Amino acid sequence: MNALLRLEGIEKSFPGVHALKQCKLELLPGEVHALVGENGAGKSTLMKIATGVYTKDAGRMVYKGEEIELPNTRAARDRGISMIHQELNLLPHLTIAQNIYLGREPRKLRCLVDDHEMNSRVSRQFEKMNLKLDPRMLVSELSVAKQQMVEIAKALSFRSEVLIMDEPTAALTETEIQDLFRMITQLKQQGVGIIYISHRMEELQQISDRITVMRDGAYVDTVETMNMDVDQIIRMMVGRELYEMESPTSFSPNAEKVLEVKGLSRGRELQNIHFNVKKGEILGFAGLMGAGRTEVARAIFGADPVDHGEILIRGKKAKIRGPHDAVRLGIGYLSEDRKRFGVLVDMDVASNIAIASYKRYRNMAGWMKEAHINRTAEHFVNSLSIKTPGIGQKVKFLSGGNQQKVAIGKWLTRDCDVLIFDEPTRGIDVGAKSEIYKLLETLAAEGKSIIMISSELPEILRMSHRIIVMCEGRITAELSAEEATQETIMKYATMRSQVM
Amino acid sequence: MKLQPTQTAVGGQQAKKTGIKGAARQKVLAFASLIILILVFSLLSGNFFRFDNLVGIMLSTAVIGVLALGSTFVIITGGIDLSVGTVMTFSSVMAGVFITYWNGPVWVGVIGGILAGSLCGLVSGLMIAKMKIPPFIATLAVMMITKGLSLIISGTKPIYFTDKPIFNKLTMGSIPGWEIPNAVWIFLIASVIAGFILTKTIVGRYNFALGSNEEAARLSGVNTVFWKVVIYVMTGTFSGIAGIMMASRLNSAQPALGSGYELEAIAAVVIGGTSLSGGMGTILGTVIGALIMSVLTNGLRILSVAQDWQTVIVGLVIILAVYMDILRRRKNKS
């Protein structure tokens, strides 16, 4: 059979990162082709090239036997390559039909929208898809699953022959997933090729024909799904090299429990979260994106409300109504989204370092002790070796690694006992990474309790004394440093609840 | 060792190129426009650059200026306060209630009036920070409520302070030997205090933090709800002070006056280079902005430009000022 879409030798670099190295992928008509890999393996980048979001640096793209270039997303769509994103791109206050025909509404008399024509076209489309939906319904009234169907209908209305689905089942219930799979089977029969990105191994076995594995921006292998079991695939995904595997600094497992979390729950996002951190311990939180690790951190920090659960600090029940309470109790949180939540980019280094501790730097009348603040800021600029022309520099002009150090400096100034680092090395170059590792180890050695959330398995394995693995809002495993390997973590990180 | 000095030299240059020079240039720019305006009017009319006219300009800036000082705080948080004009009126009416209706001492009226302003700020602040009502709506509501209350309490008629001549002296009197009315001094002192609050106190620092990224500030442990309320209370307090100044100057509380002042105050803040999207702004800028507006109105009046045209010209000046600011920022970015 001739390939519908073939990507060969795709190369892509971003400043400082070689994101894709000689990547390839072949999609046959009527095939469901799964694309798997860890976070950061390059799946999204490759798909963005296939849909014209990025342009490739080198390589060939062959579509229906003809070599093509995709300068933008429109070119891809016009050729019949569409992507259904994980975050759906629908306008909630418009109807289904208005969404599907947004920007290309059928008209009459040149300037009037022909709603009747639009609705009947959508109805015909839905009939073909065996969907029972009224095109005049508002999108905001639809469930996520139905919205996804609308997205698929929209893609098909462009006569798409290649559909790329990014984690399509992430927000669906079991019956909805089966509906989606029926739809996919139907599309297969019509000869549509589907590239299916997912972390859920059982699902891949159910729906996909072939699987392509990527790792660190490179192609690993393409295999027939029928011939593989889950463990084999996981091994291909995680065969990543561990950099200088020093064993984590020692700590006594009998140390005091500084923070204890009991039965923390919120809807489906957080389900009965139970764990503790000890003095001087680095507790790793592993899991795939969307597993609920950041949600746990934000809930402990009081940034988001919870339905149930309690938090104990040194055995005493803590009442945390907002981040200011958490900070008062000695908890610091470094957000994964540094620029938006971690630092105040428009303010200077000194203000950022002092922002969590101003209460200490004021006199009775509320004046700030400027000299004192500046001394503290200078101290941390030196001790964390933050590269900045001065403490008066606005943080937005610093590099990512130095911004992260400023954010760390903020919590060190506050002298927190529990520090939650959410993806502390994301978007940071290798040199700064190892500095941050050293810093975390020093802090733990000084008796701080550290929770480190990371999607990089080698990082988790290298740093943690103990590892908690999450999947879909639940803790699926708690592993000691000795028993944890990339394979075991990945197995628990993809372990879905037993409702199937 | 050798690297050290070179590094700092490079660093110094960088800092100049970015933050410091940009902010300084903005102030210089606004100040330069003010000087140019004064020069132009002085050349066009011999009556402009005279002591009594300049004092008149300062006097007419005073009330709007104090309102604008208060507005600067909320605007830096990225919010807006539409109620400052009518809260000002409400404060002067309340001063009238304390002093004239209840025959209380003047200081009680002054403090009571100012606190009435603070209370309005508290109400707005709670609605915005706690109930999460958008600032535009919350303060629009407070604007209408205070406007109505002022008319109800006063029975739509002015309340006069003729029994207590000292009240009028508060703003219209002057330090012996100086022919400058107290209102001008009050404005200047209020500006210095506002400047101190914004640059030297915790509230000021949190004010900028809220405006540049509220969520990041919250995740740094700043009690954003509390501080936002504090900031709206400050704005209300400044409106209260403006209300007392207004009542004292007119020697009466005029319940029908005041609406529309909020927009002039906002205009002064914006001309002074404070960004409506929050996170940046200076008190000096606001003072200059208020002065530019008064100089313009005064100068145009001296040149016998019809009043309706004066309004048109002020409108054009706002566009010009804000556009220049946008151009400057765009240049800074690239």
PDB file of C-alpha atoms in Angstrom, chain A residues 71-296:
ATOM      1  CA  PRO A  71       4.830  27.058   5.236  1.00  0.00           C
ATOM      2  CA  ASN A  72       1.868  27.534   7.600  1.00  0.00           C
ATOM      3  CA  THR A  73      -1.067  25.767   9.227  1.00  0.00           C
ATOM      4  CA  ARG A  74      -3.409  26.868   6.507  1.00  0.00           C
ATOM      5  CA  ALA A  75      -1.361  25.081   3.870  1.00  0.00           C
ATOM      6  CA  ALA A  76      -1.534  21.884   5.912  1.00  0.00           C
ATOM      7  CA  ARG A  77      -5.278  22.175   6.401  1.00  0.00           C
ATOM      8  CA  ASP A  78      -5.926  22.875   2.742  1.00  0.00           C
ATOM      9  CA  ARG A  79      -4.025  19.714   1.851  1.00  0.00           C
ATOM     10  CA  GLY A  80      -6.109  17.728   4.312  1.00  0.00           C
ATOM     11  CA  ILE A  81      -3.858  17.434   7.358  1.00  0.00           C
ATOM     12  CA  SER A  82      -5.615  18.452  10.577  1.00  0.00           C
ATOM     13  CA  MET A  83      -4.826  18.231  14.235  1.00  0.00           C
ATOM     14  CA  ILE A  84      -7.227  17.770  17.149  1.00  0.00           C
ATOM     15  CA  HIS A  85      -5.500  19.425  20.059  1.00  0.00           C
ATOM     16  CA  GLN A  86      -5.643  18.301  23.629  1.00  0.00           C
ATOM     17  CA  GLU A  87      -7.007  21.677  24.625  1.00  0.00           C
ATOM     18  CA  LEU A  88      -9.964  22.070  22.346  1.00  0.00           C
ATOM     19  CA  ASN A  89     -10.050  25.288  20.354  1.00  0.00           C
ATOM     20  CA  LEU A  90     -13.763  25.946  20.265  1.00  0.00           C
ATOM     21  CA  LEU A  91     -15.568  29.166  21.071  1.00  0.00           C
ATOM     22  CA  PRO A  92     -17.968  28.276  23.868  1.00  0.00           C
ATOM     23  CA  HIS A  93     -20.520  31.007  23.203  1.00  0.00           C
ATOM     24  CA  LEU A  94     -21.048  30.116  19.567  1.00  0.00           C
ATOM     25  CA  THR A  95     -23.103  27.236  18.229  1.00  0.00           C
ATOM     26  CA  ILE A  96     -21.642  24.007  16.876  1.00  0.00           C
ATOM     27  CA  ALA A  97     -22.207  25.047  13.280  1.00  0.00           C
ATOM     28  CA  GLN A  98     -20.821  28.537  13.855  1.00  0.00           C
ATOM     29  CA  ASN A  99     -17.680  26.962  15.285  1.00  0.00           C
ATOM     30  CA  ILE A 100     -17.218  24.529  12.445  1.00  0.00           C
ATOM     31  CA  TYR A 101     -17.597  27.224   9.789  1.00  0.00           C
ATOM     32  CA  LEU A 102     -15.826  30.008  11.671  1.00  0.00           C
ATOM     33  CA  GLY A 103     -14.029  32.250   9.202  1.00  0.00           C
ATOM     34  CA  ARG A 104     -15.606  30.610   6.124  1.00  0.00           C
ATOM     35  CA  GLU A 105     -19.322  31.033   6.750  1.00  0.00           C
ATOM     36  CA  PRO A 106     -21.538  30.349   3.768  1.00  0.00           C
ATOM     37  CA  ARG A 107     -23.040  33.668   2.703  1.00  0.00           C
ATOM     38  CA  LYS A 108     -25.970  35.041   0.839  1.00  0.00           C
ATOM     39  CA  LEU A 109     -26.064  38.479  -0.753  1.00  0.00           C
ATOM     40  CA  ARG A 110     -22.318  38.613  -0.001  1.00  0.00           C
ATOM     41  CA  CYS A 111     -22.655  39.979   3.497  1.00  0.00           C
ATOM     42  CA  LEU A 112     -25.312  37.939   5.258  1.00  0.00           C
ATOM     43  CA  VAL A 113     -24.480  34.683   6.999  1.00  0.00           C
ATOM     44  CA  ASP A 114     -26.508  31.837   5.532  1.00  0.00           C
ATOM     45  CA  ASP A 115     -27.260  30.078   8.811  1.00  0.00           C
ATOM     46  CA  HIS A 116     -29.687  27.719   7.186  1.00  0.00           C
ATOM     47  CA  GLU A 117     -27.146  26.428   4.684  1.00  0.00           C
ATOM     48  CA  MET A 118     -24.471  26.217   7.386  1.00  0.00           C
ATOM     49  CA  ASN A 119     -26.656  24.212   9.746  1.00  0.00           C
ATOM     50  CA  SER A 120     -27.800  21.810   7.069  1.00  0.00           C
ATOM     51  CA  ARG A 121     -24.235  21.186   5.914  1.00  0.00           C
ATOM     52  CA  VAL A 122     -23.255  20.365   9.474  1.00  0.00           C
ATOM     53  CA  SER A 123     -26.315  18.127   9.857  1.00  0.00           C
ATOM     54  CA  ARG A 124     -25.298  16.173   6.758  1.00  0.00           C
ATOM     55  CA  GLN A 125     -21.783  15.838   8.133  1.00  0.00           C
ATOM     56  CA  PHE A 126     -23.103  14.572  11.476  1.00  0.00           C
ATOM     57  CA  GLU A 127     -25.325  12.049   9.695  1.00  0.00           C
ATOM     58  CA  LYS A 128     -22.300  10.650   7.916  1.00  0.00           C
ATOM     59  CA  MET A 129     -20.566  10.363  11.280  1.00  0.00           C
ATOM     60  CA  ASN A 130     -23.613   8.802  12.955  1.00  0.00           C
ATOM     61  CA  LEU A 131     -23.667  11.653  15.449  1.00  0.00           C
ATOM     62  CA  LYS A 132     -26.900  12.787  17.013  1.00  0.00           C
ATOM     63  CA  LEU A 133     -26.222  16.444  17.684  1.00  0.00           C
ATOM     64  CA  ASP A 134     -28.128  19.600  16.870  1.00  0.00           C
ATOM     65  CA  PRO A 135     -25.802  22.001  15.001  1.00  0.00           C
ATOM     66  CA  ARG A 136     -27.587  24.925  16.622  1.00  0.00           C
ATOM     67  CA  MET A 137     -26.558  23.960  20.129  1.00  0.00           C
ATOM     68  CA  LEU A 138     -24.084  26.137  21.970  1.00  0.00           C
ATOM     69  CA  VAL A 139     -20.682  24.525  22.388  1.00  0.00           C
ATOM     70  CA  SER A 140     -20.661  25.483  26.066  1.00  0.00           C
ATOM     71  CA  GLU A 141     -23.578  23.086  26.600  1.00  0.00           C
ATOM     72  CA  LEU A 142     -21.611  20.106  25.281  1.00  0.00           C
ATOM     73  CA  SER A 143     -19.535  17.635  27.257  1.00  0.00           C
ATOM     74  CA  VAL A 144     -15.818  17.491  26.518  1.00  0.00           C
ATOM     75  CA  ALA A 145     -16.375  14.291  24.537  1.00  0.00           C
ATOM     76  CA  LYS A 146     -19.026  15.906  22.351  1.00  0.00           C
ATOM     77  CA  GLN A 147     -16.796  18.937  21.848  1.00  0.00           C
ATOM     78  CA  GLN A 148     -14.112  16.590  20.634  1.00  0.00           C
ATOM     79  CA  MET A 149     -16.565  15.118  18.140  1.00  0.00           C
ATOM     80  CA  VAL A 150     -17.260  18.643  16.949  1.00  0.00           C
ATOM     81  CA  GLU A 151     -13.525  19.159  16.467  1.00  0.00           C
ATOM     82  CA  ILE A 152     -13.356  15.961  14.455  1.00  0.00           C
ATOM     83  CA  ALA A 153     -16.342  17.064  12.375  1.00  0.00           C
ATOM     84  CA  LYS A 154     -14.612  20.371  11.814  1.00  0.00           C
ATOM     85  CA  ALA A 155     -11.451  18.641  10.633  1.00  0.00           C
ATOM     86  CA  LEU A 156     -13.481  16.409   8.313  1.00  0.00           C
ATOM     87  CA  SER A 157     -15.292  19.411   6.898  1.00  0.00           C
ATOM     88  CA  PHE A 158     -11.911  20.431   5.477  1.00  0.00           C
ATOM     89  CA  ARG A 159     -11.864  17.023   3.758  1.00  0.00           C
ATOM     90  CA  SER A 160      -8.990  15.937   5.987  1.00  0.00           C
ATOM     91  CA  GLU A 161      -7.359  12.648   5.165  1.00  0.00           C
ATOM     92  CA  VAL A 162      -4.776  12.834   7.922  1.00  0.00           C
ATOM     93  CA  LEU A 163      -6.034  13.413  11.452  1.00  0.00           C
ATOM     94  CA  ILE A 164      -3.587  13.936  14.286  1.00  0.00           C
ATOM     95  CA  MET A 165      -5.043  13.387  17.750  1.00  0.00           C
ATOM     96  CA  ASP A 166      -3.110  14.569  20.790  1.00  0.00           C
ATOM     97  CA  GLU A 167      -4.102  12.646  23.939  1.00  0.00           C
ATOM     98  CA  PRO A 168      -7.718  12.495  22.794  1.00  0.00           C
ATOM     99  CA  THR A 169      -8.899  10.389  25.707  1.00  0.00           C
ATOM    100  CA  ALA A 170      -7.279  12.408  28.475  1.00  0.00           C
ATOM    101  CA  ALA A 171     -10.532  13.984  29.634  1.00  0.00           C
ATOM    102  CA  LEU A 172     -13.006  11.294  28.628  1.00  0.00           C
ATOM    103  CA  THR A 173     -14.929   8.719  30.625  1.00  0.00           C
ATOM    104  CA  GLU A 174     -14.861   5.027  29.759  1.00  0.00           C
ATOM    105  CA  THR A 175     -18.043   5.009  27.663  1.00  0.00           C
ATOM    106  CA  GLU A 176     -16.985   8.192  25.898  1.00  0.00           C
ATOM    107  CA  ILE A 177     -13.679   6.566  25.031  1.00  0.00           C
ATOM    108  CA  GLN A 178     -15.530   3.652  23.458  1.00  0.00           C
ATOM    109  CA  ASP A 179     -17.628   6.130  21.432  1.00  0.00           C
ATOM    110  CA  LEU A 180     -14.455   7.817  20.257  1.00  0.00           C
ATOM    111  CA  PHE A 181     -12.948   4.485  19.269  1.00  0.00           C
ATOM    112  CA  ARG A 182     -16.056   3.630  17.264  1.00  0.00           C
ATOM    113  CA  MET A 183     -15.671   6.934  15.460  1.00  0.00           C
ATOM    114  CA  ILE A 184     -12.007   6.213  14.801  1.00  0.00           C
ATOM    115  CA  THR A 185     -12.828   2.776  13.398  1.00  0.00           C
ATOM    116  CA  GLN A 186     -15.388   4.346  11.114  1.00  0.00           C
ATOM    117  CA  LEU A 187     -12.877   6.921   9.894  1.00  0.00           C
ATOM    118  CA  LYS A 188     -10.377   4.141   9.209  1.00  0.00           C
ATOM    119  CA  GLN A 189     -12.874   2.449   6.967  1.00  0.00           C
ATOM    120  CA  GLN A 190     -13.194   5.687   5.004  1.00  0.00           C
ATOM    121  CA  GLY A 191      -9.443   5.612   4.457  1.00  0.00           C
ATOM    122  CA  VAL A 192      -8.516   8.414   6.851  1.00  0.00           C
ATOM    123  CA  GLY A 193      -5.072   7.999   8.387  1.00  0.00           C
ATOM    124  CA  ILE A 194      -4.824   8.801  12.082  1.00  0.00           C
ATOM    125  CA  ILE A 195      -1.733   9.659  14.078  1.00  0.00           C
ATOM    126  CA  TYR A 196      -2.612   8.972  17.672  1.00  0.00           C
ATOM    127  CA  ILE A 197      -0.519  10.426  20.485  1.00  0.00           C
ATOM    128  CA  SER A 198      -1.154   8.843  23.854  1.00  0.00           C
ATOM    129  CA  HIS A 199       0.520   7.684  27.008  1.00  0.00           C
ATOM    130  CA  ARG A 200      -2.073   5.052  27.764  1.00  0.00           C
ATOM    131  CA  MET A 201      -0.578   1.739  26.826  1.00  0.00           C
ATOM    132  CA  GLU A 202      -3.718  -0.416  27.052  1.00  0.00           C
ATOM    133  CA  GLU A 203      -5.489   2.014  24.774  1.00  0.00           C
ATOM    134  CA  LEU A 204      -2.785   1.827  22.149  1.00  0.00           C
ATOM    135  CA  GLN A 205      -3.132  -1.905  22.117  1.00  0.00           C
ATOM    136  CA  GLN A 206      -6.829  -1.633  21.604  1.00  0.00           C
ATOM    137  CA  ILE A 207      -6.898   0.986  18.858  1.00  0.00           C
ATOM    138  CA  SER A 208      -3.570   1.255  17.032  1.00  0.00           C
ATOM    139  CA  ASP A 209      -2.177  -0.762  14.167  1.00  0.00           C
ATOM    140  CA  ARG A 210       1.430   0.328  14.455  1.00  0.00           C
ATOM    141  CA  ILE A 211       3.457   2.224  17.032  1.00  0.00           C
ATOM    142  CA  THR A 212       6.363   4.601  16.473  1.00  0.00           C
ATOM    143  CA  VAL A 213       8.530   5.307  19.487  1.00  0.00           C
ATOM    144  CA  MET A 214      10.526   8.513  19.891  1.00  0.00           C
ATOM    145  CA  ARG A 215      13.111   9.367  22.467  1.00  0.00           C
ATOM    146  CA  ASP A 216      15.112  12.564  23.025  1.00  0.00           C
ATOM    147  CA  GLY A 217      14.094  14.003  19.686  1.00  0.00           C
ATOM    148  CA  ALA A 218      15.130  10.929  17.767  1.00  0.00           C
ATOM    149  CA  TYR A 219      13.295   8.079  16.040  1.00  0.00           C
ATOM    150  CA  VAL A 220      13.645   4.780  17.896  1.00  0.00           C
ATOM    151  CA  ASP A 221      11.569   2.238  16.033  1.00  0.00           C
ATOM    152  CA  THR A 222       8.243   1.470  14.406  1.00  0.00           C
ATOM    153  CA  VAL A 223       6.572  -1.780  15.389  1.00  0.00           C
ATOM    154  CA  GLU A 224       3.362  -3.671  14.728  1.00  0.00           C
ATOM    155  CA  THR A 225       1.165  -3.285  17.792  1.00  0.00           C
ATOM    156  CA  MET A 226       0.132  -6.920  17.677  1.00  0.00           C
ATOM    157  CA  ASN A 227       3.669  -8.141  18.241  1.00  0.00           C
ATOM    158  CA  MET A 228       4.390  -5.998  21.302  1.00  0.00           C
ATOM    159  CA  ASP A 229       3.509  -5.987  24.957  1.00  0.00           C
ATOM    160  CA  VAL A 230       3.423  -2.950  27.244  1.00  0.00           C
ATOM    161  CA  ASP A 231       6.757  -3.660  28.907  1.00  0.00           C
ATOM    162  CA  GLN A 232       8.557  -3.836  25.598  1.00  0.00           C
ATOM    163  CA  ILE A 233       7.195  -0.471  24.520  1.00  0.00           C
ATOM    164  CA  ILE A 234       8.059   1.150  27.820  1.00  0.00           C
ATOM    165  CA  ARG A 235      11.601  -0.138  27.571  1.00  0.00           C
ATOM    166  CA  MET A 236      11.938   1.472  24.160  1.00  0.00           C
ATOM    167  CA  MET A 237      10.588   4.774  25.492  1.00  0.00           C
ATOM    168  CA  VAL A 238      12.842   5.110  28.516  1.00  0.00           C
ATOM    169  CA  GLY A 239      16.141   3.805  27.207  1.00  0.00           C
ATOM    170  CA  ARG A 240      17.556   7.166  28.081  1.00  0.00           C
ATOM    171  CA  GLU A 241      21.047   7.642  29.356  1.00  0.00           C
ATOM    172  CA  LEU A 242      21.469   8.617  32.962  1.00  0.00           C
ATOM    173  CA  TYR A 243      23.898  11.417  33.465  1.00  0.00           C
ATOM    174  CA  GLU A 244      26.424  11.023  36.265  1.00  0.00           C
ATOM    175  CA  MET A 245      24.265   8.892  38.525  1.00  0.00           C
ATOM    176  CA  GLU A 246      25.553   9.964  41.881  1.00  0.00           C
ATOM    177  CA  SER A 247      23.575   8.472  44.676  1.00  0.00           C
ATOM    178  CA  PRO A 248      21.483  11.027  46.495  1.00  0.00           C
ATOM    179  CA  THR A 249      22.862  12.517  49.680  1.00  0.00           C
ATOM    180  CA  SER A 250      22.186  10.364  52.656  1.00  0.00           C
ATOM    181  CA  PHE A 251      19.477  11.145  55.133  1.00  0.00           C
ATOM    182  CA  SER A 252      18.063   9.285  58.058  1.00  0.00           C
ATOM    183  CA  PRO A 253      14.726   7.649  57.234  1.00  0.00           C
ATOM    184  CA  ASN A 254      13.708   8.097  60.858  1.00  0.00           C
ATOM    185  CA  ALA A 255      13.823  11.854  60.611  1.00  0.00           C
ATOM    186  CA  GLU A 256      10.880  13.930  61.722  1.00  0.00           C
ATOM    187  CA  LYS A 257       7.896  14.100  59.377  1.00  0.00           C
ATOM    188  CA  VAL A 258       7.770  17.789  58.544  1.00  0.00           C
ATOM    189  CA  LEU A 259       4.791  17.736  56.210  1.00  0.00           C
ATOM    190  CA  GLU A 260       2.027  15.171  56.079  1.00  0.00           C
ATOM    191  CA  VAL A 261      -0.796  15.170  53.588  1.00  0.00           C
ATOM    192  CA  LYS A 262      -3.883  13.069  54.288  1.00  0.00           C
ATOM    193  CA  GLY A 263      -6.708  12.292  51.905  1.00  0.00           C
ATOM    194  CA  LEU A 264      -6.360  15.385  49.754  1.00  0.00           C
ATOM    195  CA  SER A 265      -9.122  15.282  47.120  1.00  0.00           C
ATOM    196  CA  ARG A 266     -10.686  17.464  44.480  1.00  0.00           C
ATOM    197  CA  GLY A 267     -12.979  15.980  41.852  1.00  0.00           C
ATOM    198  CA  ARG A 268     -11.119  13.789  39.398  1.00  0.00           C
ATOM    199  CA  GLU A 269      -7.974  15.894  39.557  1.00  0.00           C
ATOM    200  CA  LEU A 270      -6.881  14.832  43.022  1.00  0.00           C
ATOM    201  CA  GLN A 271      -8.028  11.554  44.455  1.00  0.00           C
ATOM    202  CA  ASN A 272      -7.182  10.737  48.050  1.00  0.00           C
ATOM    203  CA  ILE A 273      -3.594  11.960  48.045  1.00  0.00           C
ATOM    204  CA  HIS A 274      -1.621  10.629  50.977  1.00  0.00           C
ATOM    205  CA  PHE A 275       2.079  11.152  51.639  1.00  0.00           C
ATOM    206  CA  ASN A 276       4.673  12.752  53.882  1.00  0.00           C
ATOM    207  CA  VAL A 277       8.049  14.445  53.619  1.00  0.00           C
ATOM    208  CA  LYS A 278      10.743  14.188  56.238  1.00  0.00           C
ATOM    209  CA  LYS A 279      13.351  16.602  57.427  1.00  0.00           C
ATOM    210  CA  GLY A 280      16.294  16.661  55.034  1.00  0.00           C
ATOM    211  CA  GLU A 281      14.536  14.505  52.471  1.00  0.00           C
ATOM    212  CA  ILE A 282      14.190  15.031  48.748  1.00  0.00           C
ATOM    213  CA  LEU A 283      10.889  13.504  47.719  1.00  0.00           C
ATOM    214  CA  GLY A 284      10.500  13.086  43.969  1.00  0.00           C
ATOM    215  CA  PHE A 285       7.131  13.297  42.259  1.00  0.00           C
ATOM    216  CA  ALA A 286       7.138  11.451  38.953  1.00  0.00           C
ATOM    217  CA  GLY A 287       4.394  11.126  36.401  1.00  0.00           C
ATOM    218  CA  LEU A 288       3.384  12.173  32.959  1.00  0.00           C
ATOM    219  CA  MET A 289       2.062  15.582  32.102  1.00  0.00           C
ATOM    220  CA  GLY A 290      -1.402  16.056  33.526  1.00  0.00           C
ATOM    221  CA  ALA A 291      -0.966  13.363  36.171  1.00  0.00           C
ATOM    222  CA  GLY A 292      -1.911  15.854  38.885  1.00  0.00           C
ATOM    223  CA  ARG A 293       1.486  16.567  40.402  1.00  0.00           C
ATOM    224  CA  THR A 294       1.271  20.332  40.004  1.00  0.00           C
ATOM    225  CA  GLU A 295      -2.284  20.182  41.336  1.00  0.00           C
ATOM    226  CA  VAL A 296      -1.015  18.465  44.494  1.00  0.00           C
TER     227      VAL A 296
END
